XYZ file of C-alpha atoms in Angstrom:
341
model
C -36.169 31.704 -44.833
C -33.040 33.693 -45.307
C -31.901 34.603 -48.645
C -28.779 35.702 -50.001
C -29.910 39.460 -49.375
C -30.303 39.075 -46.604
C -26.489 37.505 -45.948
C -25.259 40.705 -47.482
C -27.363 43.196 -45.788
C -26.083 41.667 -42.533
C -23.209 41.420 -43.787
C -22.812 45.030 -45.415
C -21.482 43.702 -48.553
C -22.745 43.242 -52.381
C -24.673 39.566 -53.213
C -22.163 39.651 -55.632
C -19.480 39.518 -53.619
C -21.207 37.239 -51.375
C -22.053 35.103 -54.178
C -17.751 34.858 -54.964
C -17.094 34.172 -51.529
C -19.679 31.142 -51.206
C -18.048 29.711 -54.320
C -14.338 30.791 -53.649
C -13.741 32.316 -56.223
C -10.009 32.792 -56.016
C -9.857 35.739 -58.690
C -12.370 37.576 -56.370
C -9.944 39.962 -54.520
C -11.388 40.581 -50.879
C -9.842 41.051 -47.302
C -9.920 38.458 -44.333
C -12.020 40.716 -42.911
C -14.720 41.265 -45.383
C -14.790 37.134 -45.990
C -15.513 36.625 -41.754
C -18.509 38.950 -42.056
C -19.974 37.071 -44.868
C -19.253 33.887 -43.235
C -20.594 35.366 -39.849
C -23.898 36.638 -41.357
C -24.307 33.228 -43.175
C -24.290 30.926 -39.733
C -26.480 33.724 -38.126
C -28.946 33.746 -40.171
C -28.484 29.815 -41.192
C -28.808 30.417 -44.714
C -28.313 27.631 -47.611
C -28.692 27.605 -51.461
C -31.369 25.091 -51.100
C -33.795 24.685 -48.360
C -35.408 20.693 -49.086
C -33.371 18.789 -46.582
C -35.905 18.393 -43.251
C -38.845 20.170 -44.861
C -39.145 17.487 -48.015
C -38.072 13.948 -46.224
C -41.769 13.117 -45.516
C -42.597 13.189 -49.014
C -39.928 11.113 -50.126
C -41.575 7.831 -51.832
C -39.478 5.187 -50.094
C -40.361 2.069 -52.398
C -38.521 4.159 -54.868
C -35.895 6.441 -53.564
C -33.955 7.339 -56.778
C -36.947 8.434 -58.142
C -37.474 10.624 -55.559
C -33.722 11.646 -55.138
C -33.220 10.557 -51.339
C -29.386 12.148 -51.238
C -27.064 10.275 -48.722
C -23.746 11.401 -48.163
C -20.935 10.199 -46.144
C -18.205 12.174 -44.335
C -14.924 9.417 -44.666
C -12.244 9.542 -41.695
C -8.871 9.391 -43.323
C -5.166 9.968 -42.431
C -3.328 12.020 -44.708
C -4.891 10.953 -48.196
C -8.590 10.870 -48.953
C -8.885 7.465 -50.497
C -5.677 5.581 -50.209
C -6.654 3.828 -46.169
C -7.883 -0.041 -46.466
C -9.054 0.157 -43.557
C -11.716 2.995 -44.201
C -12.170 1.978 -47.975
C -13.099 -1.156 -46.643
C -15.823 0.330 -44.327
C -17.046 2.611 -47.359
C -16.921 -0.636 -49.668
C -19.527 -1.950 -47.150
C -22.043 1.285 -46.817
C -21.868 1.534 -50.675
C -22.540 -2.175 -51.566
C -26.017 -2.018 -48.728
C -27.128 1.327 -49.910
C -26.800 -0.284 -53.110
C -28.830 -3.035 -52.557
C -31.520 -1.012 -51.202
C -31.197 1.021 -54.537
C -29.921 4.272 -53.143
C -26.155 5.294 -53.531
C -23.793 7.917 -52.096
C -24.031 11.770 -53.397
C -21.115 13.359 -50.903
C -18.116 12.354 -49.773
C -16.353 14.462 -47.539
C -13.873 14.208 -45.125
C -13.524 16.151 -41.314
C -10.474 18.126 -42.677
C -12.338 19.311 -45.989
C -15.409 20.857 -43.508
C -12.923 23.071 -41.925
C -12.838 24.718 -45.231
C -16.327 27.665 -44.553
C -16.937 27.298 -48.419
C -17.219 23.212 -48.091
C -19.020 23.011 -45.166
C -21.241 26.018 -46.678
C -21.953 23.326 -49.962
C -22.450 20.456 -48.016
C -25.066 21.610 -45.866
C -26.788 23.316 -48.940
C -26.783 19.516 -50.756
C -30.291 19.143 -48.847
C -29.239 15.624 -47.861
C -31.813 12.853 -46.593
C -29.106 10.979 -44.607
C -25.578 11.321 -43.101
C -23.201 8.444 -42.122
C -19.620 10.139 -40.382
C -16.923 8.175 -39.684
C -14.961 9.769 -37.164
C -16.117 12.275 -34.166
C -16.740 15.908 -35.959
C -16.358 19.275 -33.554
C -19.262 20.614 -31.925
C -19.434 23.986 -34.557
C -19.348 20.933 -37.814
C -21.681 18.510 -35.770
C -24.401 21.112 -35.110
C -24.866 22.510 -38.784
C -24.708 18.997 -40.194
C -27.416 18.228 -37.667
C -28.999 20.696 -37.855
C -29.566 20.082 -42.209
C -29.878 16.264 -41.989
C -32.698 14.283 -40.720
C -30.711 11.380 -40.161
C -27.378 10.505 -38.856
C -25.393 7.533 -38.146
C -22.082 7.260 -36.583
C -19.100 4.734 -37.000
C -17.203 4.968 -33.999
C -17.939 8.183 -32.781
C -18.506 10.418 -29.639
C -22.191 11.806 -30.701
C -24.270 10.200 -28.315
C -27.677 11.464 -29.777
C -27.361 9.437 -33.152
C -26.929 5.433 -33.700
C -23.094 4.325 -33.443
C -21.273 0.904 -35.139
C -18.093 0.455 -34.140
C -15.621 -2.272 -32.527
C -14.257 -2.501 -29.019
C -11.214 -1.076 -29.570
C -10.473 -1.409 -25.740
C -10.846 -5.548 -26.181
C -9.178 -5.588 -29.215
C -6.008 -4.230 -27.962
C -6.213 -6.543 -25.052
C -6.660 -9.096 -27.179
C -2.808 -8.168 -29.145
C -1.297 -7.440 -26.064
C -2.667 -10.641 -24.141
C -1.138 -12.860 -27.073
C 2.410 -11.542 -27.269
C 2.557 -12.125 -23.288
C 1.416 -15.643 -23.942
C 4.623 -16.031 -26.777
C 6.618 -14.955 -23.858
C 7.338 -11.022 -24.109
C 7.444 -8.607 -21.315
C 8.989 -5.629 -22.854
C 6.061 -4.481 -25.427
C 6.017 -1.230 -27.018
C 3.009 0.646 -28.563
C 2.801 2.275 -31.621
C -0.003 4.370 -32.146
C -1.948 7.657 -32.237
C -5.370 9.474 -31.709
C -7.211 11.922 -32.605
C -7.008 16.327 -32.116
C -9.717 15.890 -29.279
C -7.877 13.246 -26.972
C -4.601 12.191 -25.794
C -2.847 9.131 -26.328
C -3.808 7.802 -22.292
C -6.515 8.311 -23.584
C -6.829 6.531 -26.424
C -8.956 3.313 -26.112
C -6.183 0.543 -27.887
C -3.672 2.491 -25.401
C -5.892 1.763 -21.900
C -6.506 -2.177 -23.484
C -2.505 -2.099 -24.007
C -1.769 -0.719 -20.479
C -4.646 -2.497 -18.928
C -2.767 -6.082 -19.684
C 0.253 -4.797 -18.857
C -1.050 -4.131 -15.140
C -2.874 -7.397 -15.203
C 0.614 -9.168 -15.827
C 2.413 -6.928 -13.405
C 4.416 -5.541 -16.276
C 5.028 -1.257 -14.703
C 3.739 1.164 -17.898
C 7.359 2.400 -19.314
C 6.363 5.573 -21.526
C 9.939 5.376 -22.874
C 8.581 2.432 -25.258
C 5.344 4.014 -25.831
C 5.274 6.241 -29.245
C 2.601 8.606 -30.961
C 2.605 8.304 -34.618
C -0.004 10.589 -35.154
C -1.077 8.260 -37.651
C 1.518 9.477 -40.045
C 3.985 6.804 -42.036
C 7.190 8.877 -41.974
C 6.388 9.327 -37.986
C 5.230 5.690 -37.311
C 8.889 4.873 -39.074
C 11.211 7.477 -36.982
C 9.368 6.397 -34.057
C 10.054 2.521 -34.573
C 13.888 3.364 -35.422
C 13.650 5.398 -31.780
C 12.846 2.194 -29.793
C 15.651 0.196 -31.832
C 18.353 2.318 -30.802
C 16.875 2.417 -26.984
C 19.862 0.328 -25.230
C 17.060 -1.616 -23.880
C 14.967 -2.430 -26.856
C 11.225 -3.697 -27.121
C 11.182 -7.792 -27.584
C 7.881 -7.231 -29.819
C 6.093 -3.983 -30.546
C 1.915 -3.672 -30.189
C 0.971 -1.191 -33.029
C -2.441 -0.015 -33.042
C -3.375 -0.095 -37.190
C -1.985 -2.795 -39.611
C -0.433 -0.252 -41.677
C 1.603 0.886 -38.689
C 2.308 -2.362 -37.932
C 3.982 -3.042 -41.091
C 5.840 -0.074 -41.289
C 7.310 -0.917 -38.448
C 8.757 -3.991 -39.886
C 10.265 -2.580 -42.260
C 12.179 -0.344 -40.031
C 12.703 -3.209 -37.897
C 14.373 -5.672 -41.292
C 15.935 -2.286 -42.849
C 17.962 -1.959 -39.008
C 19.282 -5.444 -39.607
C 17.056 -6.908 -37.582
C 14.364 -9.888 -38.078
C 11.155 -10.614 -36.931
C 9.596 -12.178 -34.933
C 13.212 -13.469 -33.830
C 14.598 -10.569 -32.460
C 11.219 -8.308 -32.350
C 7.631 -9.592 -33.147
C 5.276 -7.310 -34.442
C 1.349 -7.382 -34.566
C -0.991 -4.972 -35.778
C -5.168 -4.383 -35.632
C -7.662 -4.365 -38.534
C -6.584 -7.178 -40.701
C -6.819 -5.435 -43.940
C -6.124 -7.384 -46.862
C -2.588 -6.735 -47.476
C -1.665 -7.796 -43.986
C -1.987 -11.372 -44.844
C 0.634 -10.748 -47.868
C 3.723 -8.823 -45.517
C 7.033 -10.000 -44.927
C 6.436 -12.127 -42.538
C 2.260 -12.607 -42.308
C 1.654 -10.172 -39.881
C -0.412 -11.313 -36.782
C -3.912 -9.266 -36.283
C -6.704 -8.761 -34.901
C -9.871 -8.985 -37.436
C -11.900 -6.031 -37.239
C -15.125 -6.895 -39.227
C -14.905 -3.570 -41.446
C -16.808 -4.228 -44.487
C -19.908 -5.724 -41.835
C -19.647 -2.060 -40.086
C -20.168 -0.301 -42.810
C -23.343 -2.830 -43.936
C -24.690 -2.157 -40.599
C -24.337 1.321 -40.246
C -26.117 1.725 -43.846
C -29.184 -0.763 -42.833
C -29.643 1.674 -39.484
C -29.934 4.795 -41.651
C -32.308 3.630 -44.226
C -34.619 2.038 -41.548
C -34.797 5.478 -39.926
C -35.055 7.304 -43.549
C -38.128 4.968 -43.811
C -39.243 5.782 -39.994
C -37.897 3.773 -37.355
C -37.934 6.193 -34.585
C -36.276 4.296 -31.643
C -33.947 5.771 -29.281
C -30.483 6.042 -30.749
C -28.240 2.633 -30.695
C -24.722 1.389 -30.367
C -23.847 -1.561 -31.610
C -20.385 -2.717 -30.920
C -18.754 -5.805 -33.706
C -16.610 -8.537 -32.055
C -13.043 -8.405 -33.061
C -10.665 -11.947 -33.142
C -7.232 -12.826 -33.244
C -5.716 -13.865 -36.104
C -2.057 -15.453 -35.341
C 0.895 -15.670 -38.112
C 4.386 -15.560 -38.549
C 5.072 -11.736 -37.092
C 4.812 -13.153 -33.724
């Protein structure tokens, strides 16, 4: 078991200073160069501040896991702010509420962009945590320590294969969106959208439902309508005012999150323009507010709160032994028709 001596004898450095650079202490003067070596040292020789996380989970009374101090955490796939997305809040509301009822509770919430960060990966991994739920797909370096430090891991919607996954078929959903504006009569249907740092938008799952209704209509894939967002608001609304000023513009526009969706209205009404009579508009998730835009924006459900139930009822069975081979389980999505389109 590696101890902090050991990080800085590797390392060449004081404990001190290794000490200042585990807790960042920003007062704690010390070159780039000096702070890689500590870092370096401490994934060598896998060293945390508290080594209970693997070793201790088979003594853990599970009739009465707060007693016992059964530490859950949950790594929370946002946008740009931590806690401001209904759509993941939702999916949180429902992991809380289960663990709840099963009388444990979160201790961590992170989020993939705060693990980049050496000194809050470094503290998470040292939390000694019994279980793990991660909401988007992590990079192999972030993957392999948390797994590494947690017996148990579930996935929403992710690319692990070697833990349980939740999630929706976001393929079918999008077919679903694009499949009903065709139906109101549109040909000319743009997508507003936007994926992750690992893939790229053709390869985005709502994109190949989009373009794989398209083809089924005999509608040709025009990239000149299709628009990256990146998930951002202030992109998601340049982008919209770029397909109003094409001198062809979109008859209705598929975006691929309700809050993208609605967005795009706005830049749609704010361009003098009105929907759905000169451009419908429908979006994917169905969070609450959707129901209360200018006009009811047309959906499709995604059952968010019942993910996150699920994905909490998977990890405690396993924290209390299941040992099956790991699952996916995959939600049904519907559409949900109002005035947008």
């Amino acid at each position: 078991m590696a101890t902090i001596r050991d990080v800085a004898k590797m390392a060449n450095v004081s404990t001190a200073t290794v000490s200042r650079i585990l807790n960042a202490d920003k007062t704690y003067k010390v070159t780039n160069e000096t702070r890689e070596r500590v870092w370096q040292a401490v994934k060598a020789l896998n060293y945390v501040r508290n080594q209970g996380g693997k070793e201790s989970i088979n003594k853990v009374d599970i009739k009465n896991p707060t007693v016992n101090k059964v530490k859950i955490g949950c790594i929370l796939c946002v946008t740009r702010e931590k806690y401001t997305d209904p759509y993941f809040m939702s999916i949180l509301s429902g992991v809380e509420s289960k663990l709840i009822e099963n009388g444990y509770s979160l201790s961590v919430i992170r989020t993939k962009n705060e693990l980049q960060d050496p000194t809050v990966l470094f503290n998470t991994v040292s939390e000694s945590l019994t279980g793990l739920i991660i909401m988007e797909t992590l990079s192999d370096e972030i993957y392999s320590q948390l797994k590494d430090k947690v017996e148990f891991i579930v996935g929403i919607d992710t690319k692990h294969q070697d833990i349980d996954n939740v999630c929706y078929d976001r393929f079918a959903a999008a077919e679903k969106a694009v499949q009903h504006l065709i139906e109101k009569g549109h040909r000319r249907i743009a997508f507003i959208g936007g994926t992750d740092a690992i893939d790229s938008i053709r390869k985005e799952q709502r994109y190949r439902g989009y373009l794989s209704v398209l083809e089924d209509n005999n509608i040709p894939e025009d990239l000149t309508i299709v628009k990256n967002c990146e998930w951002d608001s202030k992109l998601c609304y340049s982008k919209t005012m770029e397909l109003l000023n094409l001198p062809e513009r979109p008859t209705a526009i598929f975006a691929a999150s309700d809050l993208m969706a609605m967005i795009s209205v706005n830049a749609i009404y704010e361009h003098g323009l009105k929907v759905p009579d000169d451009i419908a508009v429908i979006g994917l998730s169905n969070i609450d507010m959707s129901k209360y835009s200018n006009p009811p924006l047309s959906t499709i459900d995604v059952p968010t709160t019942e993910i996150g139930e699920i994905a909490a009822e998977i990890l405690i069975s396993r924290i209390k032994g299941e040992q099956s081979l790991p699952k996916k389980i995959i939600l049904p999505t519907s559409l949900i028709a109002r005035n947008s389109t």
